mmCIF file of C-alpha atoms (C1' of nucleotides) in Angstrom:
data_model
loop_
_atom_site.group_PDB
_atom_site.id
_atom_site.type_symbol
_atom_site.label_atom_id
_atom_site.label_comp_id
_atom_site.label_asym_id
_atom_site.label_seq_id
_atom_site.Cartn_x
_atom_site.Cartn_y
_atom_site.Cartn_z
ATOM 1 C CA UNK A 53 86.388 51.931 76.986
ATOM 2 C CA UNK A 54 89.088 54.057 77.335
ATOM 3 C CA UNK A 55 90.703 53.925 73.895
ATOM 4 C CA UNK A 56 88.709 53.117 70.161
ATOM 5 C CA UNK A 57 89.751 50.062 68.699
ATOM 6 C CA UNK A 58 87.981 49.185 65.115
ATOM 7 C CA UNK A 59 88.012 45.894 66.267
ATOM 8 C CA UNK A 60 87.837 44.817 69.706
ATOM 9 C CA UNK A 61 86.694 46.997 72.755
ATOM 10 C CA UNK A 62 87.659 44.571 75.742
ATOM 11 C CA UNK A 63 90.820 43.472 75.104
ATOM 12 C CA UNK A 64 92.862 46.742 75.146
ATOM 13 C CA UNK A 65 92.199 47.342 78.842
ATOM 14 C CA UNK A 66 95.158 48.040 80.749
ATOM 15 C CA UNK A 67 97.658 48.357 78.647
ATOM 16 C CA UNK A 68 97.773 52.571 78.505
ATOM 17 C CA UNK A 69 100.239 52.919 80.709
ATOM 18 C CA UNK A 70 102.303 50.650 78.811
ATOM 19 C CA UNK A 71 101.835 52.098 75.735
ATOM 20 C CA UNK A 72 102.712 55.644 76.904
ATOM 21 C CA UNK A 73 105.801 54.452 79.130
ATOM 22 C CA UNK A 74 106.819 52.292 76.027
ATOM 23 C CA UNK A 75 106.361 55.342 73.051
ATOM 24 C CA UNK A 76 108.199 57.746 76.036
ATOM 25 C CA UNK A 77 111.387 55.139 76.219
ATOM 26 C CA UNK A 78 111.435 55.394 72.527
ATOM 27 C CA UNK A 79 111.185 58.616 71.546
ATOM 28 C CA UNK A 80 112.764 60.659 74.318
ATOM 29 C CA UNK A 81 109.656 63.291 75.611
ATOM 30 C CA UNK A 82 106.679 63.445 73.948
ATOM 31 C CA UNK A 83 103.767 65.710 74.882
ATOM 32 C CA UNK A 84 100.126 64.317 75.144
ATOM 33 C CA UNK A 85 98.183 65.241 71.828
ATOM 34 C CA UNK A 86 101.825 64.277 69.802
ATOM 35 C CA UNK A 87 101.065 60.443 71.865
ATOM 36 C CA UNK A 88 97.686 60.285 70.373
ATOM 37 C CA UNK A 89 98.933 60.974 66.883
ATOM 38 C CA UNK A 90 101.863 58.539 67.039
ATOM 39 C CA UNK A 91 99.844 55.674 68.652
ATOM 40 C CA UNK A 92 97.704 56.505 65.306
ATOM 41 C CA UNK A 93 100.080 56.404 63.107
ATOM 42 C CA UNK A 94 101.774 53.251 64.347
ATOM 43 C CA UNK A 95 98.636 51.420 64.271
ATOM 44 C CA UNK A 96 97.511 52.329 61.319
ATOM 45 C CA UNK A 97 94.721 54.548 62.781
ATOM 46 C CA UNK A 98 93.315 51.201 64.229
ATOM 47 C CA UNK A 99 94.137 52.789 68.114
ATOM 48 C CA UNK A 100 92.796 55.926 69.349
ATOM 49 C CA UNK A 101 93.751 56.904 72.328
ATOM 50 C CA UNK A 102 91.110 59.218 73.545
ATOM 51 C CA UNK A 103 92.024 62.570 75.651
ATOM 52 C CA UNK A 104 89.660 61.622 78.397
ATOM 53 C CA UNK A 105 92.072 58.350 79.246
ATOM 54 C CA UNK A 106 95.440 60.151 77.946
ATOM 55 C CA UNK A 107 95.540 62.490 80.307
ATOM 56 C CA UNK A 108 94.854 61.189 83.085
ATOM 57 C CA UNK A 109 96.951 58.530 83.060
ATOM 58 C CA UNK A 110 99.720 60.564 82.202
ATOM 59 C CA UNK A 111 98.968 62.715 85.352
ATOM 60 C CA UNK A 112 99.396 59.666 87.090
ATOM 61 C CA UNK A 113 101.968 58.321 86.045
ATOM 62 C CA UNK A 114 103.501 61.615 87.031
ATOM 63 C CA UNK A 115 101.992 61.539 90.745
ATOM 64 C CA UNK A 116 103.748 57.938 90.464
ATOM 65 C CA UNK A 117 107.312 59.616 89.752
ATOM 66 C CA UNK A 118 107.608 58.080 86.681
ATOM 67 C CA UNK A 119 107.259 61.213 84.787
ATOM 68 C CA UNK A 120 108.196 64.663 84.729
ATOM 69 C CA UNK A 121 107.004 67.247 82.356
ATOM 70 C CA UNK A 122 108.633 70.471 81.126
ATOM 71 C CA UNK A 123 106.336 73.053 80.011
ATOM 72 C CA UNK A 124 107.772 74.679 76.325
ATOM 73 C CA UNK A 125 106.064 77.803 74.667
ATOM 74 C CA UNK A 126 104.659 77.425 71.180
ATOM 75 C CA UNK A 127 103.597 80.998 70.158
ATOM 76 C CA UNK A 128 100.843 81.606 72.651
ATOM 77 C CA UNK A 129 100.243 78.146 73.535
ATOM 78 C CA UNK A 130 101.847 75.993 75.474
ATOM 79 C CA UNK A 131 102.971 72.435 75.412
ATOM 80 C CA UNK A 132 103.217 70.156 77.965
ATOM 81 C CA UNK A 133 105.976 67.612 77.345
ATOM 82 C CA UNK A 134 106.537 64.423 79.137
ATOM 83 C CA UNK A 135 109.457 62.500 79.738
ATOM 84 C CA UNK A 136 110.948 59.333 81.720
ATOM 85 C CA UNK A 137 112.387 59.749 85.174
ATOM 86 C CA UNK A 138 114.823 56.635 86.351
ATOM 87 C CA UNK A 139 112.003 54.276 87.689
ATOM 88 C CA UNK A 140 110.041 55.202 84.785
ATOM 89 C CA UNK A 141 111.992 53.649 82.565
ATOM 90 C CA UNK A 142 112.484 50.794 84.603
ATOM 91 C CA UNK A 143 108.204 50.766 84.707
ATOM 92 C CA UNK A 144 108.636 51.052 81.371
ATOM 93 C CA UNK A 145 110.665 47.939 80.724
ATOM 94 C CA UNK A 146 109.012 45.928 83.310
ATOM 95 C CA UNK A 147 105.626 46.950 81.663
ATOM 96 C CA UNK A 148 106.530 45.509 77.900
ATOM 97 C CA UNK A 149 107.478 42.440 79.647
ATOM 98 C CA UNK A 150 104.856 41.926 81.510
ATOM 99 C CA UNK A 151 102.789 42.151 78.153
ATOM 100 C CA UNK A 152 105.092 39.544 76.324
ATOM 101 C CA UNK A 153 104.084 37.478 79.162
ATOM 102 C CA UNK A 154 100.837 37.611 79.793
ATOM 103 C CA UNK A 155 100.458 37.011 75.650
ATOM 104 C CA UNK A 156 102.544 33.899 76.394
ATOM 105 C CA UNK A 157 100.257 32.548 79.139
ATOM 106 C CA UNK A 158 97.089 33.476 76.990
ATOM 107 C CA UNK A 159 98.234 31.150 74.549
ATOM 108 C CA UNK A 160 99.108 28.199 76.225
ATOM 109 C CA UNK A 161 95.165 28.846 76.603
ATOM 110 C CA UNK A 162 94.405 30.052 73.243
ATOM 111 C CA UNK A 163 96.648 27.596 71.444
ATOM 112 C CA UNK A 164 96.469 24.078 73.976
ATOM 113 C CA UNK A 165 98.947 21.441 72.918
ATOM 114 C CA UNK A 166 97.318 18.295 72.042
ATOM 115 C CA UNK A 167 100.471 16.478 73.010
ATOM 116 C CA UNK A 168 100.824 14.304 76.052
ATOM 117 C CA UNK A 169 96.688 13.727 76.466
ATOM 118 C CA UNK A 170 97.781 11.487 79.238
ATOM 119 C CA UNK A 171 98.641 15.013 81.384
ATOM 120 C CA UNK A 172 95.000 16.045 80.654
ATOM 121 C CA UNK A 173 93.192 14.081 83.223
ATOM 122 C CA UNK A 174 91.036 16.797 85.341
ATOM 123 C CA UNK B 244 90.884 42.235 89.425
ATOM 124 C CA UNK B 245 88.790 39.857 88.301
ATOM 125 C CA UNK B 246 91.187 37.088 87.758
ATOM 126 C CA UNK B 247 94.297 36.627 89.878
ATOM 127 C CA UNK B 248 97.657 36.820 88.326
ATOM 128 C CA UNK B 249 101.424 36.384 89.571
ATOM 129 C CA UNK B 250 102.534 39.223 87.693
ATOM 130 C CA UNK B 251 100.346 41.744 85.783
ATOM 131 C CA UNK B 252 96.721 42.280 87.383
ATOM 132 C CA UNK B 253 95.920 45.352 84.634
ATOM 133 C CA UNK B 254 96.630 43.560 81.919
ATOM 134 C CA UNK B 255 94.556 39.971 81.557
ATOM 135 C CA UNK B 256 90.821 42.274 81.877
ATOM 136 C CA UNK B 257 88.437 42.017 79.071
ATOM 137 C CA UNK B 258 89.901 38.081 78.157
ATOM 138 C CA UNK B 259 87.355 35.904 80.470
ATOM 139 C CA UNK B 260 85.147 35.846 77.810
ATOM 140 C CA UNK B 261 87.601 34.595 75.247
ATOM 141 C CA UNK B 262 89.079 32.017 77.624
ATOM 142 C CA UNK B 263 85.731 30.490 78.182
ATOM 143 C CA UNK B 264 84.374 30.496 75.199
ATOM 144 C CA UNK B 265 88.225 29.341 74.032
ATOM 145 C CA UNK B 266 87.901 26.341 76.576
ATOM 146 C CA UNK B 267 84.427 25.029 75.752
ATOM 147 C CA UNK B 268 85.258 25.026 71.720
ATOM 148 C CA UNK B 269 88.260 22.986 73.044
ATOM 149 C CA UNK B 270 86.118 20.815 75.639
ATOM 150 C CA UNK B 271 82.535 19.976 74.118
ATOM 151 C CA UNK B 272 81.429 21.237 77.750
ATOM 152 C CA UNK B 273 82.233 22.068 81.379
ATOM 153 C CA UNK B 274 81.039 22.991 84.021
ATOM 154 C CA UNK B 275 82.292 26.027 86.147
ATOM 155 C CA UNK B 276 84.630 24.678 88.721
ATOM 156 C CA UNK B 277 86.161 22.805 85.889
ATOM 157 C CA UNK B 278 86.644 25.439 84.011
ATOM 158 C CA UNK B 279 88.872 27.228 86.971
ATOM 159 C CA UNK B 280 91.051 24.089 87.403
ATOM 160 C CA UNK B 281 91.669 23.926 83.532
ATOM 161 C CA UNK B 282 92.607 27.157 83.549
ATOM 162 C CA UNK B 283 95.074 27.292 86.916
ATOM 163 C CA UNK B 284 96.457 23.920 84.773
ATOM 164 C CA UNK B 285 97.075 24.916 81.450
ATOM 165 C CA UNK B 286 99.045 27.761 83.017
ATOM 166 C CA UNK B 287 100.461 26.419 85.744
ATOM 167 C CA UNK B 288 99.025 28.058 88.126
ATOM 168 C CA UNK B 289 99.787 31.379 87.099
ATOM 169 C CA UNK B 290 96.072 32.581 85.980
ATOM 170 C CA UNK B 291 93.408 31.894 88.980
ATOM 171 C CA UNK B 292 90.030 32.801 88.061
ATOM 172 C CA UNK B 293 87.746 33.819 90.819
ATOM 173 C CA UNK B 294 84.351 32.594 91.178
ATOM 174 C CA UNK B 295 83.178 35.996 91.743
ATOM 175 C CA UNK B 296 84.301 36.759 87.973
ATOM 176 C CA UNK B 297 83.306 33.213 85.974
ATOM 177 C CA UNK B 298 79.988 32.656 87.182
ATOM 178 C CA UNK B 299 78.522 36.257 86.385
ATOM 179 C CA UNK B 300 80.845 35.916 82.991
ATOM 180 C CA UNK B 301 78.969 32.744 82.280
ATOM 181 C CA UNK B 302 75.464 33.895 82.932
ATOM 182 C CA UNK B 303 75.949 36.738 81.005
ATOM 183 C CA UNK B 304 76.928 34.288 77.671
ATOM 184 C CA UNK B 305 73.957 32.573 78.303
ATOM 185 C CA UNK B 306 71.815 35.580 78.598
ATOM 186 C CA UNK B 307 73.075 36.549 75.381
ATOM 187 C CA UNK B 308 72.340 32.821 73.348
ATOM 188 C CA UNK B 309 75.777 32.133 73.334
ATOM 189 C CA UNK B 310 75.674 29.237 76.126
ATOM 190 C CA UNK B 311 73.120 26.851 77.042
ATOM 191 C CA UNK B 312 73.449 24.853 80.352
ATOM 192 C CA UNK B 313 72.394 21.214 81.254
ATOM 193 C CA UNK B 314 72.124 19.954 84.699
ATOM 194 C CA UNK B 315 73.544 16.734 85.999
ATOM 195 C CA UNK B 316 73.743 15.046 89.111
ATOM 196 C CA UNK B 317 76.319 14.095 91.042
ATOM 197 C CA UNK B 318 75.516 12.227 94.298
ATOM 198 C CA UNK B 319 73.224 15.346 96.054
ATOM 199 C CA UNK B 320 75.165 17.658 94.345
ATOM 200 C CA UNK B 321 73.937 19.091 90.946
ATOM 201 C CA UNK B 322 76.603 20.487 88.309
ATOM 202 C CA UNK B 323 75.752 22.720 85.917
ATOM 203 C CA UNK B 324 77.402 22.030 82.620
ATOM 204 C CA UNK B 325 77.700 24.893 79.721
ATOM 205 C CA UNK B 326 78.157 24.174 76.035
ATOM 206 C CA UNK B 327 78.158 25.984 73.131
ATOM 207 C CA UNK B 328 75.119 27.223 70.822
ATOM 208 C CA UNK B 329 76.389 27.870 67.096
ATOM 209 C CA UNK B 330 76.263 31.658 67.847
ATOM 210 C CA UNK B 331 78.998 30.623 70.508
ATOM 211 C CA UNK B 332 81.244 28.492 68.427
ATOM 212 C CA UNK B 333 81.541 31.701 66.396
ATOM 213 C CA UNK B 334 81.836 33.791 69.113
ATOM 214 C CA UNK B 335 84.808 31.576 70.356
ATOM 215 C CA UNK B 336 86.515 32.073 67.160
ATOM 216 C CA UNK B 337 85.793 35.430 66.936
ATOM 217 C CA UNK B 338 87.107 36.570 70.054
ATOM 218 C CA UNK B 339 90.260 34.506 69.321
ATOM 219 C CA UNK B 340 91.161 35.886 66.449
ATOM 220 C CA UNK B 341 90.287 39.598 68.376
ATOM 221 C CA UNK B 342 93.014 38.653 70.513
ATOM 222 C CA UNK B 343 95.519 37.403 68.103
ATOM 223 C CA UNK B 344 94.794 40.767 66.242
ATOM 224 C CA UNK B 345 95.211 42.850 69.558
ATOM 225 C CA UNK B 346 98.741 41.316 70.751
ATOM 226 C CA UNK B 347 99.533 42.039 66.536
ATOM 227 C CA UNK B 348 98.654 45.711 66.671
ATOM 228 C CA UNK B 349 100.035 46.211 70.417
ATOM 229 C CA UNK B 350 103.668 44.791 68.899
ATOM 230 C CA UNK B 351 103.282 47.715 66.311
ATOM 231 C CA UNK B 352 103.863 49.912 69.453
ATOM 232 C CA UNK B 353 106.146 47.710 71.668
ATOM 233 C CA UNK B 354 108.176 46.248 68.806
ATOM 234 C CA UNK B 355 108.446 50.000 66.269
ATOM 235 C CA UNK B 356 110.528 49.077 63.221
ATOM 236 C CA UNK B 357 113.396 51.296 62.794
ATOM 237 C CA UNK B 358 113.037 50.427 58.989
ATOM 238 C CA UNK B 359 112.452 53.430 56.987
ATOM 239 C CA UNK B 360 112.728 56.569 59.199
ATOM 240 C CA UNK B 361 111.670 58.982 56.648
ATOM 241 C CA UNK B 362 108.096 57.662 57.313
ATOM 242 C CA UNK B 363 108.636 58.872 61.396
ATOM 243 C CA UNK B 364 108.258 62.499 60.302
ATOM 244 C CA UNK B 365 105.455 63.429 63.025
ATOM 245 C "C1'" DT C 199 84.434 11.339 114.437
ATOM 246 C "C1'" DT C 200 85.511 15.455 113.668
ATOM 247 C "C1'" DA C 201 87.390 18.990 111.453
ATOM 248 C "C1'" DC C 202 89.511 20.729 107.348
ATOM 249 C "C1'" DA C 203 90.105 21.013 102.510
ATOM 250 C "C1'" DA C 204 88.109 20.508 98.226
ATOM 251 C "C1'" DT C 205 84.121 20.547 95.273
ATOM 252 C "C1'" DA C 206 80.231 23.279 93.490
ATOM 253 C "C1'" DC C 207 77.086 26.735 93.038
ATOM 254 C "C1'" DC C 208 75.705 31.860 93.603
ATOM 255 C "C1'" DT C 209 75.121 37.190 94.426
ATOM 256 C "C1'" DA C 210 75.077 41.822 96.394
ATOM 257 C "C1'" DA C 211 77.597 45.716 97.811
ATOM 258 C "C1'" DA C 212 81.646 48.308 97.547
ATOM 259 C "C1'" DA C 213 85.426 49.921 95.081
ATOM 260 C "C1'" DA C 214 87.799 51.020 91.044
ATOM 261 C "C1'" DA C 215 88.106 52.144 86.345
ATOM 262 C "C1'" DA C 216 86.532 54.018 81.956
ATOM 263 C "C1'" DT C 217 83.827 56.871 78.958
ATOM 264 C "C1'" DT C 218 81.222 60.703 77.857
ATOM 265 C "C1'" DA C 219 80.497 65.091 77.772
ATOM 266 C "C1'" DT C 220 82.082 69.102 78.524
ATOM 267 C "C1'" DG C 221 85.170 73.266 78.795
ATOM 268 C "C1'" DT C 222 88.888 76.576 77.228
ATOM 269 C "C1'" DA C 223 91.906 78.480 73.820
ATOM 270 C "C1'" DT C 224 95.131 78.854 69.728
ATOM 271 C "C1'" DC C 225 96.520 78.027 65.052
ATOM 272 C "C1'" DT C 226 95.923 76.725 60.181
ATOM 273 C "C1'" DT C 227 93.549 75.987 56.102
ATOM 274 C "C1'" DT C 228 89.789 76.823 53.000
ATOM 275 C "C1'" DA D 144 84.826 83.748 58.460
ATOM 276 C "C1'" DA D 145 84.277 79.210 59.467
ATOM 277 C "C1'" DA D 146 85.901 74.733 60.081
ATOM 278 C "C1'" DG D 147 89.201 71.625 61.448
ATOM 279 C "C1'" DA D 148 93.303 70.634 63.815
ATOM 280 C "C1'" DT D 149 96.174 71.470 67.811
ATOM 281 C "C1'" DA D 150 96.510 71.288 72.896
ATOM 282 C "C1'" DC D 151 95.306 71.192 77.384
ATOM 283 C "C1'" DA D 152 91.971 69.574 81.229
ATOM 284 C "C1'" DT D 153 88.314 67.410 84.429
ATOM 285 C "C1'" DA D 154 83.918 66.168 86.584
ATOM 286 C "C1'" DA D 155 79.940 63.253 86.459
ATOM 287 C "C1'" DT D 156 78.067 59.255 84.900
ATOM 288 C "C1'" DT D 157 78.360 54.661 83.726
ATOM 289 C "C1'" DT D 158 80.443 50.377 83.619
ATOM 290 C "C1'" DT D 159 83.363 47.016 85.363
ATOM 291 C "C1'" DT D 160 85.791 44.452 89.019
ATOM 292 C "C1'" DT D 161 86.667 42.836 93.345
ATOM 293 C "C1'" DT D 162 85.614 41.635 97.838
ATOM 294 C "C1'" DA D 163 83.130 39.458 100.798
ATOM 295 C "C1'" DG D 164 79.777 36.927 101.837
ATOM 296 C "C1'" DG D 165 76.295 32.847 101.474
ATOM 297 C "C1'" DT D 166 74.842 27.631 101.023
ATOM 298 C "C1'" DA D 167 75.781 22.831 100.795
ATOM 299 C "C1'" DT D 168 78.110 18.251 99.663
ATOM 300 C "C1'" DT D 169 82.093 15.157 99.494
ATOM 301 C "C1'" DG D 170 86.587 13.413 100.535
ATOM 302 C "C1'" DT D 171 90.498 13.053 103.612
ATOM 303 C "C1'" DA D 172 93.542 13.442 107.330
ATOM 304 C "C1'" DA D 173 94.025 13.801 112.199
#
DNA sequence: TTACAATACCTAAAAAAATTATGTATCTTT
DNA sequence: AAAGATACATAATTTTTTTAGGTATTGTAA
């Protein structure tokens, strides 16, 4: 699994990228450990993105052109920060909906309307 | 991909388990084939499952007590129907209620409240 | 009647993805 | 001085997914 979840291990797969496009639209540039405390936070320490599928994907999504990084000097070490290019925030947009979507479709499975049983005929 | 999708492949992984289970709390029991048609009806075609992904799915939930299978014939042809044990019927709930807890936490990062921005401090 | 599409099951090998386990180094707090 | 937090990174293993194949029956359209 490439993030810990308290709860459920399966379910969070594939959505990374859209969490990190999604938290970069918001806030502007972020760098990668300051994504793994904000994902935290926001959860309620329920998501953990781990380092081993942060950065990675974020490399990617840079290889992708959807990010570019600026490297910034903090006393001897040095931060890498990340930040949306033009088609990244498109991704970024076309990511969340794609989410809301795919939620919608898993509950017209999850949630079946008992009306019209004459439609159910297999 | 183990399912096919119109629009997001990344994002329906880890839910064939849920589905299925989902589907035979709904349906008493079904067998395989049926359980792809359901599916490509109840959301209009947009979610395909592949045999290659439901039959090892559903072998695995029987290896692990959650199905049980009874065979029935059908001309020459035999079908294999799967129900659920009472370890499944909680499972199905269970893995429900996962999900609805998932798509709740991943709004917490798609959705951030701008309510209180003293709390933001990073 | 013949061929194609649909029904119905299954699995192994290849490909892709994810996690674990590391590694390095700095800074802050106790 | 040590421990914990900050901050980056990746390579090898493991797990997961997909592709591609296999068999066979039934219904339907040409």
């Amino acid at each position: 699994m490439y993030l810990c979840l308290m709860y459920s291990k399966e379910l969070v797969k594939g959505t990374l990228k859209t969490i990190v496009l999604k938290l970069l639209a918001e806030n502007g540039r972020m760098y990668g450990y300051e994504i793994t405390r904000h994902v935290r936070q926001l959860t309620d320490g329920e998501l953990e993105l781990t380092e081993g599928a942060l950065y990675p994907t974020l490399h990617k999504l840079e290889k992708d052109g959807l990010l570019v990084t600026e490297k910034e000097s903090i006393g001897k070490r040095v931060r890498k920060y990340y930040s949306l290019t033009p088609s990244g925030s498109e991704a970024s947009a076309d990511k969340v909906r794609e989410f809301q979507e795919f939620v919608q479709m898993m509950q017209l499975i999850l949630n079946p309307k008992k009306i019209n049983p004459a439609k159910s005929i297999v």
